[in-house]
Amino acid sequence: MLSTRNTHASLRWLGKQLFNREDPGAFFDPLLAVLNPMWVRGFVPARLLEVTDETADTRSFRLRPSPRWKGFRAGQHINIILEADGVRHHRTFTVASAPRQWDTDGTITLTVKRHPGGRMTNWMHDHLTPGTIVGISQAFGDFELPEADVPLLYIAGGSGITPVLSHLMTLADRDFRAPVTLLYYVRTQADVIGAEILYALASRWPALTLHVYRTEEEGKTAFLNESHLDTVPGLRARQVYLCGPKGLMDLAGDLLHSFGIKDDQIQTTFFSAPSAVPADTPLGGAVTFGRSDKTVDAEGDAPLLEIAEAADLKPAFGCRMGICHQCSCRKTEGTVVNRLTGKASGPGEETIQLCISVPQGPVTVDL
Amino acid sequence: MTQQLTQQQLDELAKDLDAIRDEVRADLGERDARYIRRIIRLHRTLEVGGRVLMPFGFIPPVFVAGVASLGLAKIIENMEIGHNVMHGQYDWMNDPSLHSQTYEWDTVCTGDSWRQTHNYEHHTYTNVIGKDRDYGYAVLRLSDDEKWHPLHLLQFINYVMLTVFFQWGVGLHELESERIRRREIKLSDKKGFLKDFFRKGGRQAFKDYVFFPLLTFPVFPIVLAGNVCANLIRNLWSSTVIFCGHFTEDAETFTEASIEGESRGHWYLRQLTGSSNFTGSKWVHILSGHLSHQIEHHVFPDIPAHRYREIAPRVEAICHKYGLKYNTGSFGKQYWTVLKRIGHYSLPDRVRMKLEAQAT
Ligand SMILES: Cc1cc2nc3c(=O)[nH]c(=O)nc-3n(C[C@H](O)[C@H](O)[C@H](O)COP(=O)(O)OP(=O)(O)OC[C@H]3O[C@@H](n4cnc5c(N)ncnc54)[C@H](O)[C@@H]3O)c2cc1C
Ligand code: FES
């Protein structure tokens, strides 16, 4: 064991010397990608096998990851790596299938809802066809199944059902005996994701109580309120899982507290992607330096490089006029305006040049 | 000498050039990604081909093919991939292996040192005597801004040494040995740099002069000789291309005073008149990393280089609009003017003036 690890380490060292890179394995990727794209080392490749419609705006993508993928636990998510128009994008999706599917046929399923105005979810719906190779990350996240048979309550909204699907299928396989209640909020009956699985589970697995609330069809009373929680027997003893849009999460958290449920009984996973600031937002805003754990308020007249220096940070720089890229750095959240082009960036994670980027609203950079 | 443009003209010049840049930026996409990936694939093929052929170099034509293959691989990696990636030309692709700040190339100079001396110092202070240390690489006198010294008579030897050992020269550039000699800085100030230099230089020498020869032990002299040749080809070609970019006859130089508080328009002006292009076939452009379009590169250092060919006519038209010289010519002609410049400025000013007077 030790000796194989040593050989591995010395091969890596040699690879670094020969190919001048930290991930020497990926040196041959450009050639491997031609021979067989499932051999590349730069990321874990996965082949798309099948695309199925769940609802009008949601599709499931069944993938077969390369054997290098290490598997997942129910409720975990992955980053999918896609290339659109020459640009590589990373997006997070839950593995909506159960680990048993992975164990039996080596496939996983992602269930993706079109995010209104969203770049990649729409692109996936419109461009991904069976046979395509995409990249995926190893699974991460801790929306974990309970170890013992304790009573459970799930509150899910929209596409937030995906980790719940994986949980419920796994619990049913485990022949989980304690009561399990799912409150699922959708706009209309046609928007129920995983309907077939949910109704099949409800009929064959007696522990499960399923309530689907259709907010557009049933009106006001279908929005999460106290009476919904009143219907859950033994609520205070339940372990609670929340997953859905931020509004629903916040509301559910408040209601549960008022029912005397403590924070350590609640597990949450957030789904919401950051949204773009309106174009007329004034320049300036709170700038957070993630790595240094500092936040400062900035006026709209200074680029991030100066803001960082005023906050006693020492980012690398060169020309201070946008030519040399010495100051390039990851922005993890927020919108910045490029001084040279006057154009606003997207709201998500990307590389920016600090010396010519002025914050527009709150911004977080990896400094 | 530099044409005198009014501040208003300079602002308009900046606007005209910005318009081209914004247009190309907005159009970046699939085509550019496919282009650089194809070039990278070609590089990998040539590198693997060269390494595999080299041990069979006891058959003379195979030796030639192996050297050519590995030499071309190094040229393409340094010029069209490494240099351009490190300028941030492909940062928009968000591909970690093409990221400007982490890319490490197949040459002695470390990526970090290059980003400092080239991307920042040379591209910001282009041809400003005293600030752009690329101007003559501190071993050549190329303008009368520098006082003549009898040792300059021998500068042609310096030039030959520099071009033969170019990768080591570039690797040591950040050492600023001329300032150490003048006692402006101490050798110990450069400890950090030297450590990196020896690590990377050692890595490069180990790979080409130890590892691959040993791997093919019975034929090691052939592999060693082949690798030396491949590095030499790359050194000669890349130094020649770079010299043709700024040291041609009419490439202008600037004083430190002239750039104080300069506007963006003036920076553009300096890039346009301090650089020179050469013409050639598609492959000449690719092998030069499109530094054959040095003017376009200096105006837009972070636009994918294969676009320079396409925008060149528009940049030339802008030059004409403002009465600026668009310095271009055939590779041979431009190189000849470089050699002439090196020769002329090796002579005492009086002799040089006389020669120049005779020539006109
Ligand atoms: C843990 C987790 C699990 C999820 N599981 C699912 C699922 O199973 N099914 C499903 O339909 N949706 C899921 N989502 C939501 C999904 O990630 C977003 O809807 C999707 O990323 C939107 O992408 P887009 O390109 O269409 O939107 P865009 O509006 O183009 O993206 C908005 C911007 O936000 C950034 N961004 C996008 N997503 C994220 C993110 N998650 N974190 C940080 N920045 C981001 C992007 O860089 C982009 O700039 C999950 C989200 C999270 C965090
Ligand atoms: S410091 Fe040169 S680009 Fe920002």
PDB file of C-alpha atoms and ligand atoms in Angstrom, chain A residues 77 90-94 111-113 115 117-122 159 162-163 269-274 332 346-349, ligand 1:
ATOM      1  CA  HIS A  77     -24.805  17.185  -5.220  1.00  0.00           C
ATOM      2  CA  HIS A  90     -19.723  25.004 -13.556  1.00  0.00           C
ATOM      3  CA  ARG A  91     -23.226  24.489 -12.187  1.00  0.00           C
ATOM      4  CA  THR A  92     -24.412  22.611  -9.141  1.00  0.00           C
ATOM      5  CA  PHE A  93     -27.102  19.931  -9.316  1.00  0.00           C
ATOM      6  CA  THR A  94     -28.293  17.317  -6.909  1.00  0.00           C
ATOM      7  CA  THR A 111     -33.047  16.592 -12.767  1.00  0.00           C
ATOM      8  CA  VAL A 112     -32.708  20.097 -14.097  1.00  0.00           C
ATOM      9  CA  LYS A 113     -35.284  22.847 -14.176  1.00  0.00           C
ATOM     10  CA  HIS A 115     -33.935  28.734 -14.510  1.00  0.00           C
ATOM     11  CA  GLY A 117     -33.283  33.769 -17.949  1.00  0.00           C
ATOM     12  CA  GLY A 118     -30.578  31.364 -16.745  1.00  0.00           C
ATOM     13  CA  ARG A 119     -27.719  30.677 -19.072  1.00  0.00           C
ATOM     14  CA  MET A 120     -26.751  27.058 -18.519  1.00  0.00           C
ATOM     15  CA  THR A 121     -29.956  25.350 -17.431  1.00  0.00           C
ATOM     16  CA  ASN A 122     -31.606  26.544 -20.644  1.00  0.00           C
ATOM     17  CA  SER A 159     -36.895  21.585  -8.135  1.00  0.00           C
ATOM     18  CA  THR A 162     -34.370  16.414  -6.127  1.00  0.00           C
ATOM     19  CA  PRO A 163     -32.397  15.514  -2.966  1.00  0.00           C
ATOM     20  CA  THR A 269     -29.877  22.925   1.392  1.00  0.00           C
ATOM     21  CA  PHE A 270     -30.074  26.132  -0.623  1.00  0.00           C
ATOM     22  CA  PHE A 271     -30.787  26.050  -4.291  1.00  0.00           C
ATOM     23  CA  SER A 272     -30.996  29.656  -5.241  1.00  0.00           C
ATOM     24  CA  ALA A 273     -28.522  30.971  -7.774  1.00  0.00           C
ATOM     25  CA  PRO A 274     -27.422  34.579  -7.289  1.00  0.00           C
ATOM     26  CA  THR A 332     -17.073  34.565  -6.253  1.00  0.00           C
ATOM     27  CA  GLY A 346     -22.342  38.357 -14.564  1.00  0.00           C
ATOM     28  CA  PRO A 347     -23.339  37.755 -10.950  1.00  0.00           C
ATOM     29  CA  GLY A 348     -21.541  34.438 -10.414  1.00  0.00           C
ATOM     30  CA  GLU A 349     -17.991  33.153 -10.069  1.00  0.00           C
TER      31      GLU A 349
HETATM   32  C1  LIG C   1     -26.590  22.584  -3.771  1.00  0.00           C
HETATM   33  C2  LIG C   1     -27.436  22.916  -4.967  1.00  0.00           C
HETATM   34  C3  LIG C   1     -28.156  21.919  -5.580  1.00  0.00           C
HETATM   35  C4  LIG C   1     -28.953  22.202  -6.667  1.00  0.00           C
HETATM   36  N1  LIG C   1     -29.651  21.203  -7.267  1.00  0.00           N
HETATM   37  C5  LIG C   1     -30.439  21.479  -8.308  1.00  0.00           C
HETATM   38  C6  LIG C   1     -31.199  20.470  -8.947  1.00  0.00           C
HETATM   39  O1  LIG C   1     -31.133  19.301  -8.587  1.00  0.00           O
HETATM   40  N2  LIG C   1     -31.985  20.792  -9.978  1.00  0.00           N
HETATM   41  C7  LIG C   1     -32.080  22.089 -10.421  1.00  0.00           C
HETATM   42  O2  LIG C   1     -32.815  22.322 -11.361  1.00  0.00           O
HETATM   43  N3  LIG C   1     -31.387  23.082  -9.836  1.00  0.00           N
HETATM   44  C8  LIG C   1     -30.565  22.816  -8.806  1.00  0.00           C
HETATM   45  N4  LIG C   1     -29.857  23.832  -8.230  1.00  0.00           N
HETATM   46  C9  LIG C   1     -29.989  25.196  -8.752  1.00  0.00           C
HETATM   47  C10 LIG C   1     -29.099  25.354  -9.977  1.00  0.00           C
HETATM   48  O3  LIG C   1     -27.754  25.264  -9.603  1.00  0.00           O
HETATM   49  C11 LIG C   1     -29.341  26.720 -10.634  1.00  0.00           C
HETATM   50  O4  LIG C   1     -30.650  26.788 -11.061  1.00  0.00           O
HETATM   51  C12 LIG C   1     -28.473  26.872 -11.845  1.00  0.00           C
HETATM   52  O5  LIG C   1     -27.133  26.974 -11.452  1.00  0.00           O
HETATM   53  C13 LIG C   1     -28.824  28.098 -12.628  1.00  0.00           C
HETATM   54  O6  LIG C   1     -27.916  28.167 -13.685  1.00  0.00           O
HETATM   55  P1  LIG C   1     -28.182  29.028 -14.969  1.00  0.00           P
HETATM   56  O7  LIG C   1     -26.943  29.047 -15.743  1.00  0.00           O
HETATM   57  O8  LIG C   1     -29.386  28.581 -15.688  1.00  0.00           O
HETATM   58  O9  LIG C   1     -28.499  30.437 -14.351  1.00  0.00           O
HETATM   59  P2  LIG C   1     -27.735  31.787 -14.539  1.00  0.00           P
HETATM   60  O10 LIG C   1     -28.709  32.862 -14.171  1.00  0.00           O
HETATM   61  O11 LIG C   1     -27.082  31.962 -15.836  1.00  0.00           O
HETATM   62  O12 LIG C   1     -26.660  31.752 -13.450  1.00  0.00           O
HETATM   63  C14 LIG C   1     -26.645  32.784 -12.635  1.00  0.00           C
HETATM   64  C15 LIG C   1     -25.267  33.110 -12.213  1.00  0.00           C
HETATM   65  O13 LIG C   1     -25.145  32.556 -11.002  1.00  0.00           O
HETATM   66  C16 LIG C   1     -24.023  31.762 -10.943  1.00  0.00           C
HETATM   67  N5  LIG C   1     -24.484  30.582 -10.368  1.00  0.00           N
HETATM   68  C17 LIG C   1     -25.394  29.768 -10.870  1.00  0.00           C
HETATM   69  N6  LIG C   1     -25.612  28.792 -10.009  1.00  0.00           N
HETATM   70  C18 LIG C   1     -24.831  29.013  -8.972  1.00  0.00           C
HETATM   71  C19 LIG C   1     -24.651  28.351  -7.745  1.00  0.00           C
HETATM   72  N7  LIG C   1     -25.319  27.268  -7.467  1.00  0.00           N
HETATM   73  N8  LIG C   1     -23.747  28.848  -6.884  1.00  0.00           N
HETATM   74  C20 LIG C   1     -23.057  29.968  -7.183  1.00  0.00           C
HETATM   75  N9  LIG C   1     -23.222  30.628  -8.314  1.00  0.00           N
HETATM   76  C21 LIG C   1     -24.095  30.160  -9.190  1.00  0.00           C
HETATM   77  C22 LIG C   1     -23.506  31.556 -12.288  1.00  0.00           C
HETATM   78  O14 LIG C   1     -22.110  31.678 -12.319  1.00  0.00           O
HETATM   79  C23 LIG C   1     -24.165  32.609 -13.077  1.00  0.00           C
HETATM   80  O15 LIG C   1     -23.283  33.671 -13.278  1.00  0.00           O
HETATM   81  C24 LIG C   1     -29.041  23.536  -7.143  1.00  0.00           C
HETATM   82  C25 LIG C   1     -28.305  24.526  -6.528  1.00  0.00           C
HETATM   83  C26 LIG C   1     -27.514  24.247  -5.453  1.00  0.00           C
HETATM   84  C27 LIG C   1     -26.701  25.327  -4.828  1.00  0.00           C
END
